[in-house]
Coordinates of C-alpha atoms in Angstrom, one line a residue:
Chain A
X1 CA 113.7 52.8 85.0
X2 CA 115.1 52.9 88.5
X3 CA 118.1 50.9 89.7
X4 CA 116.0 48.2 91.4
X5 CA 114.2 47.5 88.1
X6 CA 117.5 47.1 86.2
X7 CA 118.9 44.6 88.7
X8 CA 115.6 42.7 88.5
X9 CA 115.8 42.7 84.7
X10 CA 119.4 41.4 84.9
X11 CA 118.2 38.6 87.2
X12 CA 115.4 37.7 84.8
X13 CA 117.7 37.8 81.8
X14 CA 120.3 35.6 83.4
X15 CA 117.5 33.2 84.4
X16 CA 118.4 33.3 88.1
X17 CA 114.9 34.6 88.9
X18 CA 111.9 33.8 86.8
X19 CA 109.1 36.3 86.2
X20 CA 105.7 35.1 87.2
X21 CA 103.8 38.3 86.3
X22 CA 103.5 39.3 90.0
X23 CA 106.0 41.7 91.5
X24 CA 107.8 40.0 94.4
X25 CA 106.8 36.5 93.3
X26 CA 109.6 34.7 91.4
X27 CA 110.7 31.3 90.3
X28 CA 114.4 30.3 91.1
X29 CA 117.0 28.7 88.9
X30 CA 119.2 25.8 90.0
X31 CA 122.1 28.2 90.4
X32 CA 120.1 30.5 92.6
X33 CA 119.0 27.6 94.8
X34 CA 122.6 26.4 94.9
X35 CA 123.8 29.7 96.4
X36 CA 121.1 29.5 99.1
X37 CA 121.9 25.9 99.9
X38 CA 125.6 26.8 100.1
X39 CA 125.0 29.7 102.4
X40 CA 122.8 27.6 104.6
X41 CA 125.6 25.1 105.0
X42 CA 127.9 28.0 106.0
X43 CA 125.3 28.9 108.7
X44 CA 125.4 25.3 109.8
X45 CA 129.1 25.4 110.2
X46 CA 129.0 28.5 112.4
X47 CA 125.9 27.5 114.4
X48 CA 126.0 23.7 114.3
X49 CA 128.0 23.2 117.5
X50 CA 125.3 25.0 119.5
X51 CA 123.1 21.9 119.3
X52 CA 119.9 23.8 118.4
X53 CA 116.8 21.6 117.9
X54 CA 116.0 21.6 114.2
X55 CA 112.3 22.2 113.3
X56 CA 110.9 22.9 109.9
X57 CA 107.4 24.4 109.7
X58 CA 105.6 24.8 106.3
X59 CA 104.8 28.2 105.0
X60 CA 101.5 28.4 106.8
X61 CA 100.6 28.6 110.5
X62 CA 97.5 28.1 112.8
X63 CA 95.3 31.2 112.5
X64 CA 94.5 31.1 116.2
X65 CA 98.2 31.4 117.1
X66 CA 98.6 34.2 114.5
X67 CA 95.7 36.1 116.1
X68 CA 97.3 35.8 119.5
X69 CA 100.6 36.9 118.2
X70 CA 99.4 40.5 117.7
X71 CA 100.7 40.6 114.2
X72 CA 97.5 42.3 112.9
X73 CA 98.1 45.1 115.4
X74 CA 101.5 45.9 114.2
X75 CA 101.7 44.8 110.5
X76 CA 98.1 44.3 109.2
X77 CA 99.1 45.3 105.7
X78 CA 101.7 42.6 105.4
X79 CA 99.8 39.5 106.5
X80 CA 98.3 36.9 104.2
X81 CA 95.2 34.9 105.3
X82 CA 94.3 31.7 103.3
X83 CA 90.8 31.5 102.1
X84 CA 88.8 28.6 100.5
X85 CA 85.6 27.9 98.7
X86 CA 83.2 26.2 101.2
X87 CA 79.9 26.2 99.2
X88 CA 77.8 23.5 97.6
X89 CA 77.2 22.7 93.9
X90 CA 74.8 25.6 93.4
X91 CA 77.4 28.1 94.9
X92 CA 80.0 26.5 92.7
X93 CA 77.9 27.3 89.6
X94 CA 77.5 30.9 90.5
X95 CA 81.2 31.1 91.3
X96 CA 82.0 29.8 87.8
X97 CA 79.6 32.3 86.3
X98 CA 81.2 35.1 88.2
X99 CA 84.7 34.0 86.9
X100 CA 83.3 33.7 83.3
X101 CA 82.1 37.3 83.2
X102 CA 85.2 38.6 84.9
X103 CA 83.6 39.7 88.2
X104 CA 85.3 39.4 91.6
X105 CA 84.9 35.7 92.4
X106 CA 87.0 35.9 95.6
X107 CA 84.6 37.7 97.8
X108 CA 82.8 34.5 98.9
X109 CA 86.0 32.7 99.7
X110 CA 86.0 31.9 103.4
X111 CA 89.0 32.2 105.8
X112 CA 90.5 28.8 106.6
X113 CA 92.4 28.0 109.9
X114 CA 95.7 28.8 108.1
X115 CA 97.6 32.1 107.7
X116 CA 100.8 32.4 105.8
X117 CA 103.8 32.5 108.2
X118 CA 105.1 36.1 108.5
X119 CA 108.4 35.1 110.1
X120 CA 109.9 31.7 110.6
X121 CA 109.7 31.8 114.4
X122 CA 106.0 32.6 114.7
X123 CA 104.8 29.0 114.9
X124 CA 107.5 28.1 117.4
X125 CA 106.5 29.9 120.6
X126 CA 103.1 28.2 121.1
X127 CA 104.7 24.9 120.2
X128 CA 107.4 25.2 122.8
X129 CA 104.9 26.6 125.4
X130 CA 102.9 23.4 125.2
X131 CA 106.0 21.4 126.4
X132 CA 106.0 22.9 129.8
X133 CA 108.8 24.9 131.6
X134 CA 112.1 25.4 129.7
X135 CA 115.1 23.4 130.8
X136 CA 117.6 25.1 133.1
X137 CA 120.1 26.0 130.4
X138 CA 117.3 27.5 128.2
X139 CA 116.4 26.3 124.7
X140 CA 117.7 26.9 121.2
X141 CA 115.9 26.2 117.9
X142 CA 116.9 26.2 114.3
X143 CA 114.1 27.1 111.9
X144 CA 113.7 27.8 108.2
X145 CA 110.6 28.4 106.1
X146 CA 109.1 30.4 103.3
X147 CA 107.5 33.5 104.7
X148 CA 104.9 35.8 103.2
X149 CA 104.7 39.6 103.3
X150 CA 102.2 41.4 101.2
X151 CA 104.5 44.2 99.8
X152 CA 104.6 43.9 96.0
X153 CA 107.7 45.6 94.7
X154 CA 110.1 45.7 91.8
X155 CA 113.1 45.6 94.2
X156 CA 114.2 42.0 93.9
X157 CA 115.3 42.2 97.6
X158 CA 111.7 42.8 98.6
X159 CA 109.8 39.6 97.7
X160 CA 106.4 38.5 98.8
X161 CA 107.4 34.9 99.4
X162 CA 111.0 34.4 100.6
X163 CA 112.9 32.1 102.9
X164 CA 114.0 33.0 106.4
X165 CA 116.5 30.9 108.4
X166 CA 116.3 31.6 112.0
X167 CA 117.8 30.7 115.4
X168 CA 115.6 31.3 118.3
X169 CA 116.9 31.4 121.9
X170 CA 114.8 31.2 125.1
X171 CA 116.0 31.5 128.6
X172 CA 117.2 34.2 131.0
X173 CA 117.8 37.8 130.0
X174 CA 121.5 37.3 130.0
X175 CA 121.3 33.9 128.2
X176 CA 119.4 35.3 125.2
X177 CA 121.2 38.6 124.9
X178 CA 124.6 36.7 125.0
X179 CA 123.1 34.5 122.2
X180 CA 122.2 37.6 120.2
X181 CA 125.7 39.2 120.7
X182 CA 127.5 36.0 119.8
X183 CA 125.7 35.9 116.4
X184 CA 126.5 39.5 115.8
X185 CA 130.2 38.6 116.3
X186 CA 130.0 35.4 114.2
X187 CA 128.2 37.1 111.3
X188 CA 131.0 39.7 110.9
X189 CA 133.4 36.8 110.3
X190 CA 130.9 34.9 108.1
X191 CA 130.3 37.8 105.8
X192 CA 134.0 38.5 105.6
X193 CA 134.5 34.9 104.4
X194 CA 132.1 35.4 101.5
X195 CA 133.5 38.8 100.6
X196 CA 130.7 41.1 101.6
X197 CA 131.2 44.4 103.3
X198 CA 128.5 44.8 106.0
X199 CA 127.5 47.0 108.8
X200 CA 125.3 46.3 111.8
X201 CA 123.0 49.0 112.9
X202 CA 120.1 49.6 115.3
X203 CA 116.8 49.4 113.5
X204 CA 113.0 49.2 113.9
X205 CA 110.1 47.3 112.4
X206 CA 107.7 48.9 109.9
X207 CA 104.9 49.2 112.4
X208 CA 101.6 50.3 110.7
X209 CA 100.1 53.7 111.0
X210 CA 100.8 56.8 113.1
X211 CA 100.5 54.9 116.3
X212 CA 103.2 52.6 115.0
X213 CA 105.7 55.4 115.0
X214 CA 105.8 55.3 118.8
X215 CA 106.4 51.6 118.8
X216 CA 109.2 52.0 116.3
X217 CA 110.8 54.8 118.3
X218 CA 110.6 52.8 121.5
X219 CA 112.2 49.8 119.8
X220 CA 115.1 51.9 118.5
X221 CA 115.6 53.6 121.9
X222 CA 115.8 50.3 123.7
X223 CA 118.0 48.7 121.0
X224 CA 115.7 45.7 120.7
X225 CA 116.4 45.3 117.0
X226 CA 119.7 45.3 115.0
X227 CA 120.0 44.7 111.3
X228 CA 122.9 43.6 109.2
X229 CA 123.0 45.9 106.2
X230 CA 124.5 45.1 102.8
X231 CA 124.4 47.4 99.8
X232 CA 122.5 45.6 97.0
X233 CA 120.9 48.0 94.7
X234 CA 121.8 51.2 96.6
X235 CA 124.9 52.1 98.7
X236 CA 123.0 55.1 100.2
X237 CA 120.2 52.7 101.4
X238 CA 121.7 49.3 102.0
X239 CA 119.4 46.3 102.4
X240 CA 118.7 44.6 105.7
X241 CA 119.8 41.0 105.1
X242 CA 119.6 39.8 108.7
X243 CA 118.0 40.9 112.0
X244 CA 118.9 40.4 115.6
X245 CA 115.9 40.8 117.8
X246 CA 115.6 40.8 121.6
X247 CA 111.9 40.5 122.6
X248 CA 112.6 40.9 126.4
X249 CA 109.9 38.9 128.1
X250 CA 107.1 40.0 125.7
X251 CA 106.8 36.7 123.9
X252 CA 107.4 34.7 127.1
X253 CA 104.5 36.5 128.8
X254 CA 102.3 36.2 125.7
X255 CA 102.8 32.5 125.2
X256 CA 103.4 31.4 128.8
X257 CA 107.0 30.4 128.3
X258 CA 108.4 29.9 131.7
X259 CA 111.7 29.0 133.2
X260 CA 111.9 26.2 135.8
X261 CA 111.8 28.7 138.7
X262 CA 108.5 29.9 137.4
X263 CA 109.8 33.2 136.0
X264 CA 108.9 34.4 132.5
X265 CA 111.4 33.5 129.8
X266 CA 113.2 36.1 127.7
X267 CA 113.5 35.3 124.0
X268 CA 115.7 36.5 121.2
X269 CA 116.0 35.5 117.5
X270 CA 118.5 35.9 114.8
X271 CA 117.1 35.8 111.2
X272 CA 118.8 35.4 107.9
X273 CA 117.0 36.7 104.8
X274 CA 118.2 34.0 102.5
X275 CA 117.1 35.5 99.2
X276 CA 118.5 38.9 100.2
X277 CA 121.9 37.4 101.1
X278 CA 121.9 35.4 97.8
X279 CA 121.1 38.6 95.9
X280 CA 123.8 40.5 97.8
X281 CA 126.3 37.9 96.7
X282 CA 125.1 37.9 93.1
X283 CA 125.2 41.7 93.0
X284 CA 128.6 42.0 94.5
X285 CA 130.4 39.0 92.9
X286 CA 128.6 38.8 89.6
X287 CA 125.6 36.8 88.2
X288 CA 127.6 33.7 87.4
X289 CA 128.8 31.9 90.5
X290 CA 131.6 30.2 88.4
X291 CA 133.3 33.6 88.2
X292 CA 133.1 34.4 91.9
X293 CA 136.5 35.0 93.7
X294 CA 138.2 31.7 94.7
X295 CA 138.1 32.5 98.4
X296 CA 134.3 33.1 98.3
X297 CA 133.7 29.9 96.3
X298 CA 135.8 28.0 98.8
X299 CA 133.9 29.4 101.8
X300 CA 130.6 28.4 100.1
X301 CA 131.4 25.2 98.3
X302 CA 134.5 24.0 100.1
Chain B
X1 CA 90.1 6.2 117.7
X2 CA 90.7 5.1 114.1
X3 CA 93.9 3.8 112.7
X4 CA 94.9 7.1 111.0
X5 CA 94.7 8.9 114.4
X6 CA 96.9 6.4 116.1
X7 CA 99.7 6.7 113.5
X8 CA 99.4 10.5 113.8
X9 CA 99.7 10.2 117.5
X10 CA 102.8 8.0 117.2
X11 CA 104.3 10.6 114.8
X12 CA 103.6 13.3 117.4
X13 CA 105.0 11.3 120.3
X14 CA 108.1 10.4 118.4
X15 CA 108.5 14.1 117.5
X16 CA 108.8 13.4 113.8
X17 CA 105.7 15.6 113.2
X18 CA 104.8 18.5 115.4
X19 CA 101.2 19.3 116.2
X20 CA 100.2 22.9 115.3
X21 CA 96.6 22.6 116.5
X22 CA 95.3 22.4 112.9
X23 CA 94.6 19.1 111.2
X24 CA 96.9 18.5 108.3
X25 CA 99.3 21.3 109.2
X26 CA 102.5 20.0 111.0
X27 CA 106.0 20.9 111.9
X28 CA 108.7 18.5 110.9
X29 CA 111.7 17.2 112.9
X30 CA 115.3 17.0 111.6
X31 CA 114.9 13.3 111.1
X32 CA 111.7 13.7 109.1
X33 CA 113.4 16.3 106.9
X34 CA 116.4 14.0 106.5
X35 CA 114.2 11.2 105.1
X36 CA 112.7 13.6 102.6
X37 CA 116.2 15.0 101.6
X38 CA 117.6 11.4 101.2
X39 CA 114.6 10.4 99.0
X40 CA 115.0 13.4 96.9
X41 CA 118.7 12.5 96.3
X42 CA 117.5 9.0 95.2
X43 CA 115.1 10.7 92.8
X44 CA 118.1 12.7 91.5
X45 CA 120.1 9.6 90.9
X46 CA 117.3 8.0 88.8
X47 CA 116.3 11.2 87.0
X48 CA 119.5 13.2 86.9
X49 CA 120.9 12.0 83.7
X50 CA 117.8 13.2 81.8
X51 CA 119.1 16.8 82.1
X52 CA 115.9 18.4 83.2
X53 CA 115.9 22.1 83.8
X54 CA 115.6 22.7 87.5
X55 CA 113.1 25.4 88.6
X56 CA 111.9 26.1 92.1
X57 CA 108.8 28.1 92.5
X58 CA 107.7 29.3 96.0
X59 CA 104.4 27.9 97.5
X60 CA 102.3 30.6 95.8
X61 CA 101.5 31.4 92.2
X62 CA 100.0 34.3 90.1
X63 CA 96.3 34.3 90.6
X64 CA 95.6 35.2 87.0
X65 CA 97.4 32.0 85.9
X66 CA 95.5 30.0 88.5
X67 CA 92.2 31.4 87.1
X68 CA 93.2 30.4 83.6
X69 CA 94.2 26.9 84.7
X70 CA 90.6 26.0 85.4
X71 CA 91.4 24.6 88.9
X72 CA 88.3 26.3 90.3
X73 CA 86.1 24.3 87.9
X74 CA 87.5 21.0 89.0
X75 CA 88.7 21.4 92.6
X76 CA 87.2 24.6 94.0
X77 CA 87.1 23.1 97.6
X78 CA 90.8 22.5 97.6
X79 CA 92.2 25.8 96.5
X80 CA 93.6 28.5 98.9
X81 CA 93.5 32.1 97.9
X82 CA 95.7 34.6 99.8
X83 CA 94.0 37.7 101.2
X84 CA 95.4 40.8 102.8
X85 CA 94.3 43.9 104.7
X86 CA 94.2 46.9 102.4
X87 CA 92.5 49.5 104.5
X88 CA 93.5 52.8 106.2
X89 CA 94.1 53.6 109.8
X90 CA 90.4 53.9 110.6
X91 CA 89.7 50.5 109.0
X92 CA 92.6 49.1 111.1
X93 CA 90.9 50.3 114.2
X94 CA 87.6 48.6 113.4
X95 CA 89.5 45.4 112.5
X96 CA 91.2 45.4 115.8
X97 CA 87.9 46.0 117.6
X98 CA 86.5 43.1 115.6
X99 CA 89.3 40.8 116.8
X100 CA 88.9 42.1 120.4
X101 CA 85.3 41.0 120.7
X102 CA 85.9 37.8 118.9
X103 CA 84.0 38.6 115.7
X104 CA 85.0 37.5 112.2
X105 CA 87.8 39.9 111.3
X106 CA 88.7 38.1 108.0
X107 CA 85.6 39.1 106.0
X108 CA 87.2 42.4 104.9
X109 CA 90.5 40.9 103.9
X110 CA 90.9 41.4 100.1
X111 CA 92.2 38.9 97.6
X112 CA 95.9 39.5 96.6
X113 CA 97.4 38.5 93.3
X114 CA 98.6 35.3 94.8
X115 CA 97.0 31.8 95.2
X116 CA 98.6 28.9 97.0
X117 CA 100.1 26.5 94.5
X118 CA 97.9 23.4 94.2
X119 CA 100.5 21.2 92.4
X120 CA 104.1 22.0 91.8
X121 CA 103.7 22.2 88.0
X122 CA 100.9 24.8 87.9
X123 CA 103.2 27.8 87.6
X124 CA 105.4 26.1 85.0
X125 CA 103.1 26.0 81.9
X126 CA 102.6 29.8 81.5
X127 CA 106.3 30.3 82.2
X128 CA 107.4 28.0 79.4
X129 CA 104.7 29.3 77.0
X130 CA 106.3 32.8 77.2
X131 CA 109.6 31.4 75.9
X132 CA 108.1 30.6 72.5
X133 CA 108.0 27.3 70.6
X134 CA 109.5 24.2 72.3
X135 CA 112.8 22.9 71.1
X136 CA 112.7 19.9 68.6
X137 CA 113.4 17.3 71.2
X138 CA 110.7 18.6 73.6
X139 CA 111.5 20.0 77.1
X140 CA 111.9 18.5 80.5
X141 CA 111.6 20.3 83.9
X142 CA 112.4 19.3 87.5
X143 CA 110.2 21.1 90.1
X144 CA 109.6 21.0 93.8
X145 CA 107.5 23.1 96.1
X146 CA 105.1 23.1 99.0
X147 CA 101.6 22.8 97.7
X148 CA 98.3 23.6 99.5
X149 CA 95.1 21.7 99.5
X150 CA 92.2 22.6 101.8
X151 CA 91.3 19.1 103.1
X152 CA 91.8 19.1 106.9
X153 CA 92.2 15.5 108.1
X154 CA 93.6 13.4 110.9
X155 CA 95.2 11.1 108.3
X156 CA 98.9 12.2 108.4
X157 CA 99.1 11.2 104.7
X158 CA 96.6 13.9 103.9
X159 CA 98.2 17.2 104.8
X160 CA 97.1 20.7 103.8
X161 CA 100.7 21.9 103.2
X162 CA 103.0 19.3 101.7
X163 CA 105.8 19.0 99.2
X164 CA 105.5 17.7 95.7
X165 CA 108.6 16.9 93.6
X166 CA 107.7 16.8 89.9
X167 CA 109.1 16.1 86.5
X168 CA 107.2 17.7 83.7
X169 CA 107.7 16.7 80.0
X170 CA 106.5 18.6 77.0
X171 CA 106.7 17.5 73.4
X172 CA 105.0 15.1 71.0
X173 CA 102.4 12.5 72.1
X174 CA 105.0 9.7 71.8
X175 CA 107.7 11.8 73.6
X176 CA 105.6 12.5 76.7
X177 CA 103.9 9.1 77.0
X178 CA 107.4 7.4 76.7
X179 CA 108.5 9.7 79.5
X180 CA 105.6 8.7 81.6
X181 CA 106.2 5.0 81.0
X182 CA 109.9 5.3 81.7
X183 CA 109.2 6.7 85.2
X184 CA 106.6 4.0 85.9
X185 CA 109.4 1.5 85.2
X186 CA 112.1 3.4 87.1
X187 CA 109.8 3.8 90.1
X188 CA 109.3 0.1 90.5
X189 CA 113.1 -0.3 90.8
X190 CA 113.4 2.7 93.1
X191 CA 110.7 1.5 95.6
X192 CA 112.2 -2.0 95.6
X193 CA 115.5 -0.4 96.7
X194 CA 113.9 1.3 99.7
X195 CA 112.0 -1.9 100.6
X196 CA 108.5 -0.7 99.8
X197 CA 105.9 -3.0 98.2
X198 CA 103.9 -0.9 95.7
X199 CA 101.3 -1.3 93.0
X200 CA 100.6 1.1 90.1
X201 CA 96.9 1.5 89.2
X202 CA 94.8 3.6 86.9
X203 CA 93.2 6.4 88.9
X204 CA 91.1 9.6 88.7
X205 CA 91.3 13.1 90.3
X206 CA 88.7 14.1 93.0
X207 CA 86.7 16.3 90.7
X208 CA 84.1 18.4 92.5
X209 CA 80.4 17.7 92.5
X210 CA 78.1 15.4 90.4
X211 CA 79.3 16.8 87.1
X212 CA 82.8 15.9 88.2
X213 CA 81.9 12.2 88.2
X214 CA 81.8 12.3 84.4
X215 CA 85.3 13.9 84.2
X216 CA 86.6 11.3 86.6
X217 CA 85.1 8.4 84.6
X218 CA 86.5 9.8 81.4
X219 CA 89.9 10.2 82.9
X220 CA 89.9 6.6 84.1
X221 CA 88.6 5.2 80.7
X222 CA 91.4 7.0 78.8
X223 CA 94.0 5.9 81.4
X224 CA 95.2 9.5 81.7
X225 CA 96.2 9.1 85.3
X226 CA 98.0 6.3 87.1
X227 CA 98.9 6.3 90.8
X228 CA 101.6 4.5 92.8
X229 CA 99.9 3.0 95.8
X230 CA 101.6 2.1 99.1
X231 CA 99.8 0.8 102.2
X232 CA 100.4 3.3 105.0
X233 CA 97.6 3.3 107.5
X234 CA 95.4 0.7 105.6
X235 CA 96.2 -2.2 103.4
X236 CA 92.7 -2.3 102.1
X237 CA 93.0 1.3 101.0
X238 CA 96.6 2.0 100.2
X239 CA 97.7 5.6 99.8
X240 CA 98.5 7.3 96.5
X241 CA 102.2 8.4 96.9
X242 CA 102.9 9.3 93.3
X243 CA 100.9 10.1 90.2
X244 CA 101.7 9.8 86.5
X245 CA 99.6 12.1 84.4
X246 CA 99.1 12.4 80.7
X247 CA 97.3 15.7 79.8
X248 CA 97.1 15.0 76.1
X249 CA 97.2 18.4 74.4
X250 CA 94.9 20.0 77.0
X251 CA 97.5 22.1 78.7
X252 CA 99.4 22.8 75.5
X253 CA 96.2 24.2 74.0
X254 CA 95.2 26.1 77.2
X255 CA 98.6 27.8 77.6
X256 CA 99.7 28.1 73.9
X257 CA 102.6 25.6 74.2
X258 CA 103.6 24.7 70.6
X259 CA 106.2 22.6 68.9
X260 CA 108.4 24.1 66.3
X261 CA 106.2 22.8 63.5
X262 CA 103.3 24.8 65.0
X263 CA 101.4 21.9 66.4
X264 CA 100.1 21.9 69.9
X265 CA 102.5 20.3 72.5
X266 CA 101.4 17.3 74.5
X267 CA 102.4 17.3 78.2
X268 CA 102.8 14.7 81.0
X269 CA 103.9 15.0 84.6
X270 CA 105.2 12.6 87.2
X271 CA 104.7 13.7 90.8
X272 CA 106.2 12.4 94.0
X273 CA 104.2 13.1 97.2
X274 CA 107.3 13.5 99.4
X275 CA 105.6 13.5 102.8
X276 CA 103.5 10.5 101.8
X277 CA 106.6 8.6 100.7
X278 CA 108.4 9.5 103.9
X279 CA 105.4 8.4 106.0
X280 CA 105.3 5.1 104.0
X281 CA 108.9 4.5 104.8
X282 CA 108.4 5.4 108.5
X283 CA 105.4 3.2 108.8
X284 CA 107.0 0.2 107.1
X285 CA 110.5 0.3 108.5
X286 CA 109.8 1.9 111.9
X287 CA 109.9 5.4 113.4
X288 CA 113.6 5.6 114.0
X289 CA 115.6 5.6 110.8
X290 CA 118.6 4.2 112.6
X291 CA 116.8 0.9 112.9
X292 CA 115.9 0.7 109.2
X293 CA 117.2 -2.3 107.2
X294 CA 120.8 -1.9 106.1
X295 CA 119.8 -2.1 102.4
X296 CA 117.3 0.6 102.7
X297 CA 119.7 2.9 104.7
X298 CA 122.3 2.2 102.0
X299 CA 119.9 3.1 99.2
X300 CA 118.9 6.4 100.9
X301 CA 122.1 7.5 102.7
X302 CA 124.8 5.6 100.6

């Protein structure tokens, strides 16, 4: 049994996570949810004064927008499309027969207009583009949703359905890179308050295939992505619990996000992996929040 | 333009809901989320003393459990299965070519082990069954999750992804029917506090096909399902904002939920359609919560 499995077992035994029979798909206890809620309030305290527009999208997005996003080029293996039965009563009878004899009944399911959201900010860009040019000072958004990534794993920090809290900034190059830097500074303070030792390092996305290697190298070379790393199940390979991404004008150009002077907007986003941060806290301070250090409890619950 | 469309347009214009280009799939503003959060706290105040075990499942469930549930027999048209790309680099290249020329790229997506949750309580029964016999006094659970139903519509009260808060009770026949009755009584008081005129009526589920008519009639005759109705977009056809369901021993038998004496457990559930309740409040009291009657604001925000 590897170390990830043991931590997962501890989480199941303590009741913090609930086994559903599918790796990476778990129920959560009241205490687990309480940690996430407390950490989100901490984020609010650090980010609240920025006056971001709060939007909450559900865990699914418009398939047409998903297609435009190019996600299937870069991460086809992670996406989840939503399919439904669209037949008549006769089709229904054969579907039920199929299920009865244990054959694959899912092959006739048809794709709906909905795809599971891969990152909280994906539905945002086309939404903002529809509003017309961005205001002079740029725009800032506060998002949170369940996201889906098809990567079954026994590492509790790699879940198929998990929550991402995100701030997204749109504006000039300087505006959005300043935004990204300010969060890298804030987060150091934030994580100190909750007693976690963290590092921030340059990173790359898990682009698919051999061609993806080039994209990854390019992303690293240009320092477009940083990650906040916290040891959870391994100190040698700490877990990325946050990412700080500068998209240059790639999303602006793709979605038609313009500044008032007509130039293409730059964008950046800062994402908190809420389950991963909760797990880092539980791993570091213990599985019962009552026993956490007083300073950490105070930072989280006041 | 029918009346549903106009209310939806008002919600878009006010920014409470955000158009995503797909009927029944909307973003939510901070104010909309604030109404839902306040109403959930009201539910907590009425139900909190019962000591229910709080569990939060994500918006997806184990496909094997979903298959066992029989949902595809009764509501095949509403379910959403989650599919992913499982091919190699060559498959990826033909997928991208497919997308490029605008052909259907989704046909080769393969079903994952995850299905979108159709009602918040679906993942619960197999979870509880694994724990062994129920304690003598029965068991009570407090659930909430986003649920999916494939029924695109311009009626804002009929969304494809929406939140359901649920209490689920397991025990003897008397235990669970008392539970159901107590919530029917409480809810009358609750809805009065927030200034909504409601009725509770016997109801049936939208079972699929002609054979489903019989199931529906049977359900009505036995008064297994009641709904809380509130006029939103039509007084002639008020919207079901809650349901009170008595499953007899059907779920107990299906999932192997037993009492300590070995008899099969009865189950009942009470579900709040959170978006529908929020929409009923917004429709009745106005689109800006600041202007709501003082008594309603007090009941919701204290």
